[in-house]
Amino acid sequence: MRLIVPEFSDLSFRDPFTLTPLPDLPRLDDAEGRFVGGLERVRIGDTENLAELRYHLIGFPLKAGTDEVLYPNDQVFPGRISLAADEWRIDIDVWPDWGRLRGLKRGVFPVDFVQMCRIQHKDGLLFSASNGRVESLRLTLVLFLSFVAGRSVGAALPVGFDESGEKKYVEWSCTLVDSTRNFRSWCPQDNPDCVPQLFSRFVELAREPRWHRTLVTLVRSYTAVSSLWADFGFAVGVAFIAFASLSHKILVVNEARLSNRQFKKTPTSENLRMLLERAGIPIAVPDGMSALGAAAADNDMDAPGVLAWIRNQMIHPVDSVDLHRDAVAEAWTLSLWYLELLTLHLLGYEGSYDCRVESLESPRDYPLVPWAAQSE
């Protein structure tokens, strides 16, 4: 695939990107581990005494930030999203010629989904690109933006600059990136203001040793389910990896509602049901899902029950059951909705969101997350 980059960007790409299979789930604090998937890392230059680190984000769809930015071509353009994590400041900018690039024909990589990212120390202090905290921040940022986008977001080809703006360091690398085809995110497209608040909480969880692996599993499972839209049944099975990981962490480890023995003996549908009810997430099949609702009614099940039933039929069928494709597709949509809500609840979010199981009367008529709506 080909990337088109404006001349002023001061960064360059090579073609093609070689995507490699996912290795074992990384530790977000592992300074020696390479990024997940994508190009192997090759470092050129001096990683020390950097004033800023810039790279491109591929596949991150939000473009509407709240700050105006003056670009090197003297064009002022609104669209910066600023994030903070301890002593670090992260700025995400769209291209200033966004409108022109959007008009390009498909067939090249969708350039309207390529953005610029910059990492700096809040106090202007110099830093090392190979520092463990910087490495952890970069991995955490990619994981967080992948959750916001509903796809694996790529971080490509970092370049380090010194205080005078001179290029000191180049890294040939790109993390795994999913196609933006059939993209849909829970995040309201015209309101990215929730992103900075959620990022702060996400960083806190990622840095807790007891949470970081569960968080990686949750987000990676979510992006995998989202990208497996052509194989709905397999995607539902992947979703249950995240459901199992999160329910064990919360119900057994954190809150001791169940012992390990009880958890293993409890049906997966019941563990999921407890997880959903704890978060105030509905367990009834949504009204618009007629095929899934019929399957649930035929088997006297609620939404967690029919999801687990479909998952079991797809992975290890016992009876010869002819599953209707529409029911499996709706189970996929419901799985994504549950993964989004469970992650948002984990992050303490109480704002509006793009609900994939409801039809909006207006493009901006976004509902509140269920637990926030119940408290009004």
Short mmCIF file of C-alpha atoms in Angstrom, two decimals:
data_model
loop_
_atom_site.label_atom_id
_atom_site.label_comp_id
_atom_site.label_asym_id
_atom_site.label_seq_id
_atom_site.Cartn_x
_atom_site.Cartn_y
_atom_site.Cartn_z
CA MET A 1 0.00 0.00 0.00
CA ARG A 2 1.15 3.58 -0.66
CA LEU A 3 1.16 6.51 1.72
CA ILE A 4 0.92 10.08 0.50
CA VAL A 5 2.70 12.54 2.79
CA PRO A 6 2.62 16.36 2.42
CA GLU A 7 6.00 17.91 1.65
CA PHE A 8 6.15 19.98 4.84
CA SER A 9 5.90 16.95 7.12
CA ASP A 10 9.70 16.45 7.28
CA LEU A 11 9.10 12.71 7.55
CA SER A 12 9.17 10.02 4.92
CA PHE A 13 7.76 6.56 4.34
CA ARG A 14 8.95 3.58 2.42
CA ASP A 15 6.73 1.10 0.62
CA PRO A 16 5.49 -1.51 1.27
CA PHE A 17 4.76 -2.12 4.93
CA THR A 18 5.28 -5.74 5.89
CA LEU A 19 2.81 -6.84 8.53
CA THR A 20 3.96 -9.70 10.73
CA PRO A 21 1.84 -11.95 12.96
CA LEU A 22 1.18 -10.79 16.50
CA PRO A 23 3.70 -12.11 19.00
CA ASP A 24 2.79 -12.82 22.60
CA LEU A 25 1.06 -9.93 24.33
CA PRO A 26 3.71 -7.34 25.22
CA ARG A 27 4.36 -5.73 28.55
CA LEU A 28 3.64 -2.03 28.29
CA ASP A 29 6.68 -1.31 30.46
CA ASP A 30 9.09 -3.50 28.49
CA ALA A 31 11.72 -1.13 27.12
CA GLU A 32 13.54 -3.87 25.23
CA GLY A 33 10.55 -5.41 23.50
CA ARG A 34 9.78 -4.26 19.99
CA PHE A 35 6.43 -2.85 19.00
CA VAL A 36 3.65 -5.27 18.17
CA GLY A 37 3.61 -6.36 14.54
CA GLY A 38 4.55 -4.18 11.58
CA LEU A 39 8.10 -3.27 10.56
CA GLU A 40 11.05 -4.57 12.54
CA ARG A 41 12.72 -1.75 14.46
CA VAL A 42 15.92 -0.29 13.01
CA ARG A 43 17.38 2.71 14.85
CA ILE A 44 19.60 5.24 13.09
CA GLY A 45 21.29 8.14 14.87
CA ASP A 46 21.46 9.28 18.49
CA THR A 47 18.49 8.50 20.74
CA GLU A 48 19.72 10.79 23.55
CA ASN A 49 18.99 14.45 24.38
CA LEU A 50 15.84 14.78 22.29
CA ALA A 51 13.47 17.72 22.62
CA GLU A 52 10.60 16.01 20.80
CA LEU A 53 9.68 12.79 19.08
CA ARG A 54 7.39 12.89 16.05
CA TYR A 55 5.75 10.12 14.09
CA HIS A 56 2.67 9.38 12.02
CA LEU A 57 -0.50 7.74 13.28
CA ILE A 58 -2.17 5.53 10.70
CA GLY A 59 -5.83 4.62 11.01
CA PHE A 60 -6.83 7.04 13.78
CA PRO A 61 -10.05 8.66 12.50
CA LEU A 62 -10.76 11.60 14.80
CA LYS A 63 -9.97 14.94 13.23
CA ALA A 64 -11.84 17.52 15.32
CA GLY A 65 -9.69 18.78 18.16
CA THR A 66 -10.26 22.00 20.08
CA ASP A 67 -7.00 23.90 19.41
CA GLU A 68 -5.88 25.81 16.34
CA VAL A 69 -2.44 24.99 14.99
CA LEU A 70 -0.08 27.05 12.84
CA TYR A 71 1.58 24.72 10.33
CA PRO A 72 4.95 25.19 8.60
CA ASN A 73 3.14 26.40 5.45
CA ASP A 74 1.64 29.29 7.50
CA GLN A 75 -1.85 27.78 7.39
CA VAL A 76 -3.94 27.86 10.57
CA PHE A 77 -6.04 24.73 11.01
CA PRO A 78 -8.24 23.56 13.90
CA GLY A 79 -7.89 19.95 14.90
CA ARG A 80 -5.28 19.33 17.56
CA ILE A 81 -6.03 16.80 20.28
CA SER A 82 -3.72 17.24 23.28
CA LEU A 83 -3.17 14.44 25.77
CA ALA A 84 -1.26 14.47 29.07
CA ALA A 85 0.42 11.66 30.98
CA ASP A 86 2.47 12.62 34.04
CA GLU A 87 5.40 14.69 32.76
CA TRP A 88 4.56 14.14 29.08
CA ARG A 89 2.52 16.10 26.55
CA ILE A 90 1.21 14.45 23.38
CA ASP A 91 -0.23 16.43 20.45
CA ILE A 92 -2.15 14.78 17.63
CA ASP A 93 -2.72 16.90 14.51
CA VAL A 94 -4.51 16.36 11.22
CA TRP A 95 -2.94 17.40 7.92
CA PRO A 96 -3.62 21.08 7.11
CA ASP A 97 -4.71 20.12 3.58
CA TRP A 98 -7.17 17.57 4.94
CA GLY A 99 -9.97 18.51 2.54
CA ARG A 100 -7.83 18.09 -0.58
CA LEU A 101 -6.46 14.75 0.54
CA ARG A 102 -9.93 13.43 1.31
CA GLY A 103 -10.87 14.02 -2.31
CA LEU A 104 -8.22 11.64 -3.63
CA LYS A 105 -9.49 8.42 -5.17
CA ARG A 106 -9.44 5.24 -3.17
CA GLY A 107 -6.88 2.68 -4.18
CA VAL A 108 -4.11 4.27 -2.20
CA PHE A 109 -3.99 4.04 1.58
CA PRO A 110 -6.81 6.27 2.93
CA VAL A 111 -4.69 9.33 3.59
CA ASP A 112 -7.45 11.06 5.51
CA PHE A 113 -6.65 8.60 8.28
CA VAL A 114 -2.98 9.57 8.59
CA GLN A 115 -2.18 12.06 11.34
CA MET A 116 0.88 13.53 13.01
CA CYS A 117 1.83 12.84 16.62
CA ARG A 118 4.40 14.61 18.78
CA ILE A 119 5.69 13.68 22.24
CA GLN A 120 7.42 16.29 24.41
CA HIS A 121 8.34 16.73 28.05
CA LYS A 122 5.93 19.20 29.69
CA ASP A 123 8.79 21.20 31.20
CA GLY A 124 10.86 21.21 28.03
CA LEU A 125 13.41 18.78 29.45
CA LEU A 126 15.45 16.61 27.09
CA PHE A 127 14.84 12.88 27.01
CA SER A 128 15.96 9.63 25.41
CA ALA A 129 13.89 7.79 22.81
CA SER A 130 15.10 4.49 24.31
CA ASN A 131 14.03 5.45 27.84
CA GLY A 132 11.70 2.86 29.37
CA ARG A 133 9.03 5.41 30.27
CA VAL A 134 8.99 6.83 26.74
CA GLU A 135 8.74 3.33 25.29
CA SER A 136 5.90 2.49 27.66
CA LEU A 137 4.12 5.72 26.79
CA ARG A 138 4.32 5.01 23.07
CA LEU A 139 2.93 1.49 23.48
CA THR A 140 0.17 2.70 25.79
CA LEU A 141 -0.79 5.49 23.38
CA VAL A 142 -1.08 3.07 20.45
CA LEU A 143 -3.21 0.71 22.51
CA PHE A 144 -5.47 3.52 23.74
CA LEU A 145 -5.97 5.05 20.28
CA SER A 146 -6.76 1.58 18.93
CA PHE A 147 -9.59 1.33 21.45
CA VAL A 148 -10.88 4.79 20.48
CA ALA A 149 -10.68 3.99 16.77
CA GLY A 150 -12.10 0.47 16.95
CA ARG A 151 -9.12 -0.69 14.84
CA SER A 152 -5.40 -1.27 15.45
CA VAL A 153 -3.81 2.14 14.97
CA GLY A 154 -0.29 2.22 13.55
CA ALA A 155 2.54 4.37 14.85
CA ALA A 156 4.99 4.76 11.98
CA LEU A 157 8.59 5.86 11.55
CA PRO A 158 9.47 8.02 14.58
CA VAL A 159 11.92 10.90 14.15
CA GLY A 160 13.67 12.62 17.06
CA PHE A 161 14.63 16.32 17.06
CA ASP A 162 16.99 18.29 19.29
CA GLU A 163 16.39 21.75 20.82
CA SER A 164 17.41 23.53 17.62
CA GLY A 165 14.94 21.53 15.54
CA GLU A 166 17.62 19.41 13.89
CA LYS A 167 16.87 15.78 13.12
CA LYS A 168 19.00 13.51 15.37
CA TYR A 169 17.36 10.13 15.25
CA VAL A 170 15.25 8.05 12.88
CA GLU A 171 13.58 4.73 13.60
CA TRP A 172 12.35 2.49 10.80
CA SER A 173 9.35 0.85 12.44
CA CYS A 174 5.60 0.65 12.24
CA THR A 175 3.20 -1.05 14.61
CA LEU A 176 0.42 -3.31 13.36
CA VAL A 177 -2.30 -1.34 11.56
CA ASP A 178 -5.75 -2.53 10.48
CA SER A 179 -7.59 -1.50 7.35
CA THR A 180 -10.04 1.37 7.91
CA ARG A 181 -12.66 -0.35 5.78
CA ASN A 182 -16.05 -0.63 7.51
CA PHE A 183 -14.69 1.44 10.35
CA ARG A 184 -16.96 2.34 13.25
CA SER A 185 -16.05 3.64 16.68
CA TRP A 186 -17.94 4.18 19.91
CA CYS A 187 -16.43 7.70 20.11
CA PRO A 188 -18.74 10.50 18.86
CA GLN A 189 -17.09 11.72 15.67
CA ASP A 190 -17.80 15.39 16.34
CA ASN A 191 -16.79 15.35 20.00
CA PRO A 192 -13.32 14.06 20.84
CA ASP A 193 -13.22 16.05 24.10
CA CYS A 194 -13.68 12.83 26.06
CA VAL A 195 -10.41 11.43 24.71
CA PRO A 196 -7.96 13.35 26.99
CA GLN A 197 -9.89 12.41 30.14
CA LEU A 198 -10.05 8.74 29.17
CA PHE A 199 -6.37 8.67 28.26
CA SER A 200 -5.33 9.76 31.76
CA ARG A 201 -7.32 6.91 33.30
CA PHE A 202 -6.05 4.46 30.67
CA VAL A 203 -2.43 5.34 31.50
CA GLU A 204 -3.11 4.82 35.22
CA LEU A 205 -4.49 1.33 34.60
CA ALA A 206 -1.75 0.43 32.13
CA ARG A 207 0.91 1.23 34.73
CA GLU A 208 -0.65 -0.98 37.39
CA PRO A 209 1.10 -4.39 37.23
CA ARG A 210 -2.13 -6.21 38.12
CA TRP A 211 -4.05 -4.55 35.29
CA HIS A 212 -1.75 -4.05 32.32
CA ARG A 213 -2.06 -7.55 30.81
CA THR A 214 -5.84 -7.60 31.23
CA LEU A 215 -6.03 -4.19 29.56
CA VAL A 216 -3.90 -5.37 26.62
CA THR A 217 -6.06 -8.49 26.25
CA LEU A 218 -9.26 -6.42 26.39
CA VAL A 219 -8.23 -3.89 23.74
CA ARG A 220 -6.47 -6.35 21.43
CA SER A 221 -9.49 -8.65 21.55
CA TYR A 222 -11.78 -5.71 20.83
CA THR A 223 -9.81 -4.57 17.76
CA ALA A 224 -9.55 -8.16 16.54
CA VAL A 225 -13.33 -8.68 16.85
CA SER A 226 -13.95 -5.37 15.09
CA SER A 227 -11.70 -6.26 12.16
CA LEU A 228 -13.16 -9.78 11.77
CA TRP A 229 -16.43 -8.49 10.35
CA ALA A 230 -16.35 -11.06 7.52
CA ASP A 231 -16.15 -14.02 9.92
CA PHE A 232 -18.74 -13.22 12.55
CA GLY A 233 -18.71 -16.58 14.32
CA PHE A 234 -14.95 -16.62 14.85
CA ALA A 235 -15.11 -13.02 16.07
CA VAL A 236 -17.68 -13.92 18.74
CA GLY A 237 -15.28 -16.59 19.99
CA VAL A 238 -12.47 -14.01 20.21
CA ALA A 239 -14.75 -11.69 22.19
CA PHE A 240 -15.12 -14.34 24.88
CA ILE A 241 -11.35 -14.28 25.43
CA ALA A 242 -11.77 -10.69 26.62
CA PHE A 243 -14.96 -11.47 28.58
CA ALA A 244 -13.20 -14.31 30.43
CA SER A 245 -10.09 -12.26 31.18
CA LEU A 246 -12.03 -9.26 32.48
CA SER A 247 -14.60 -11.25 34.46
CA HIS A 248 -11.86 -13.24 36.21
CA LYS A 249 -9.91 -10.09 37.03
CA ILE A 250 -12.96 -8.32 38.49
CA LEU A 251 -15.08 -11.12 39.96
CA VAL A 252 -12.25 -13.27 41.33
CA VAL A 253 -9.10 -11.20 41.80
CA ASN A 254 -10.39 -7.71 42.62
CA GLU A 255 -13.75 -8.25 44.31
CA ALA A 256 -13.56 -11.90 45.43
CA ARG A 257 -17.18 -12.55 44.46
CA LEU A 258 -16.09 -15.97 43.22
CA SER A 259 -13.22 -18.28 44.08
CA ASN A 260 -11.07 -19.68 41.27
CA ARG A 261 -12.86 -23.00 41.67
CA GLN A 262 -16.30 -21.37 41.48
CA PHE A 263 -15.27 -19.30 38.47
CA LYS A 264 -14.16 -22.38 36.53
CA LYS A 265 -17.39 -24.21 37.33
CA THR A 266 -19.65 -21.27 36.50
CA PRO A 267 -20.91 -21.16 32.88
CA THR A 268 -19.29 -18.43 30.77
CA SER A 269 -22.72 -16.91 30.19
CA GLU A 270 -23.24 -16.46 33.94
CA ASN A 271 -19.82 -14.86 34.43
CA LEU A 272 -20.57 -12.44 31.60
CA ARG A 273 -24.03 -11.76 33.03
CA MET A 274 -22.55 -10.85 36.43
CA LEU A 275 -20.02 -8.60 34.76
CA LEU A 276 -22.70 -6.77 32.76
CA GLU A 277 -25.13 -6.39 35.66
CA ARG A 278 -22.33 -5.06 37.86
CA ALA A 279 -21.70 -2.32 35.27
CA GLY A 280 -25.37 -1.50 34.68
CA ILE A 281 -25.31 -2.80 31.11
CA PRO A 282 -28.59 -4.31 29.77
CA ILE A 283 -28.69 -8.09 29.47
CA ALA A 284 -31.76 -8.22 27.23
CA VAL A 285 -31.29 -8.70 23.50
CA PRO A 286 -31.66 -5.21 21.90
CA ASP A 287 -34.97 -4.64 20.12
CA GLY A 288 -33.45 -4.18 16.66
CA MET A 289 -31.79 -7.62 16.67
CA SER A 290 -34.69 -9.73 15.41
CA ALA A 291 -32.72 -12.83 14.37
CA LEU A 292 -30.71 -12.95 17.59
CA GLY A 293 -33.86 -12.22 19.59
CA ALA A 294 -35.64 -15.15 17.93
CA ALA A 295 -32.73 -17.48 18.72
CA ALA A 296 -32.78 -16.29 22.34
CA ALA A 297 -36.55 -16.76 22.63
CA ASP A 298 -36.39 -20.26 21.09
CA ASN A 299 -33.86 -21.29 23.73
CA ASP A 300 -35.30 -19.24 26.62
CA MET A 301 -32.13 -17.15 26.97
CA ASP A 302 -31.11 -13.57 27.60
CA ALA A 303 -28.33 -11.79 25.65
CA PRO A 304 -25.33 -13.28 27.57
CA GLY A 305 -26.92 -16.71 27.30
CA VAL A 306 -27.52 -16.60 23.56
CA LEU A 307 -24.05 -15.12 22.93
CA ALA A 308 -22.42 -18.00 24.82
CA TRP A 309 -24.69 -20.50 23.05
CA ILE A 310 -23.66 -19.19 19.61
CA ARG A 311 -20.02 -19.13 20.65
CA ASN A 312 -20.25 -22.77 21.81
CA GLN A 313 -21.96 -23.84 18.58
CA MET A 314 -19.26 -22.18 16.50
CA ILE A 315 -16.26 -23.46 18.48
CA HIS A 316 -17.27 -26.92 19.70
CA PRO A 317 -20.72 -27.88 18.40
CA VAL A 318 -22.49 -30.64 20.26
CA ASP A 319 -25.73 -30.74 18.33
CA SER A 320 -26.31 -30.20 14.64
CA VAL A 321 -27.73 -26.67 14.84
CA ASP A 322 -28.19 -24.59 11.71
CA LEU A 323 -27.30 -21.11 12.88
CA HIS A 324 -28.87 -18.32 10.85
CA ARG A 325 -26.19 -15.99 9.47
CA ASP A 326 -28.17 -12.92 10.57
CA ALA A 327 -28.21 -14.18 14.16
CA VAL A 328 -24.45 -14.73 14.11
CA ALA A 329 -23.87 -11.28 12.58
CA GLU A 330 -26.04 -9.69 15.26
CA ALA A 331 -24.13 -11.64 17.92
CA TRP A 332 -20.95 -10.08 16.54
CA THR A 333 -22.44 -6.58 16.84
CA LEU A 334 -23.64 -7.29 20.37
CA SER A 335 -20.19 -8.60 21.35
CA LEU A 336 -18.58 -5.38 20.12
CA TRP A 337 -21.12 -3.30 22.03
CA TYR A 338 -20.42 -5.20 25.24
CA LEU A 339 -16.64 -4.89 24.78
CA GLU A 340 -16.95 -1.13 24.22
CA LEU A 341 -19.19 -0.60 27.23
CA LEU A 342 -17.17 -2.81 29.57
CA THR A 343 -13.98 -0.95 28.66
CA LEU A 344 -15.64 2.45 29.03
CA HIS A 345 -17.03 1.42 32.43
CA LEU A 346 -13.57 0.24 33.48
CA LEU A 347 -12.25 3.70 32.56
CA GLY A 348 -14.99 5.45 34.54
CA TYR A 349 -16.56 7.11 31.50
CA GLU A 350 -20.01 8.68 31.96
CA GLY A 351 -20.50 10.67 28.77
CA SER A 352 -22.23 10.12 25.44
CA TYR A 353 -21.19 7.54 22.87
CA ASP A 354 -22.10 6.17 19.46
CA CYS A 355 -24.30 3.20 20.33
CA ARG A 356 -23.98 0.54 17.63
CA VAL A 357 -27.21 -1.25 18.64
CA GLU A 358 -29.44 1.83 18.33
CA SER A 359 -30.48 3.96 15.35
CA LEU A 360 -29.92 7.66 15.95
CA GLU A 361 -32.71 10.08 15.03
CA SER A 362 -30.06 12.73 14.46
CA PRO A 363 -26.38 12.24 13.57
CA ARG A 364 -25.48 14.03 16.82
CA ASP A 365 -28.16 12.51 19.02
CA TYR A 366 -25.73 10.34 20.97
CA PRO A 367 -27.06 8.61 24.12
CA LEU A 368 -25.28 8.47 27.47
CA VAL A 369 -23.62 5.21 28.48
CA PRO A 370 -26.23 3.01 30.26
CA TRP A 371 -24.91 3.45 33.84
CA ALA A 372 -24.86 7.23 33.47
CA ALA A 373 -28.36 7.28 31.95
CA GLN A 374 -29.69 5.19 34.87
CA SER A 375 -28.34 7.66 37.42
CA GLU A 376 -30.10 10.69 35.89
#
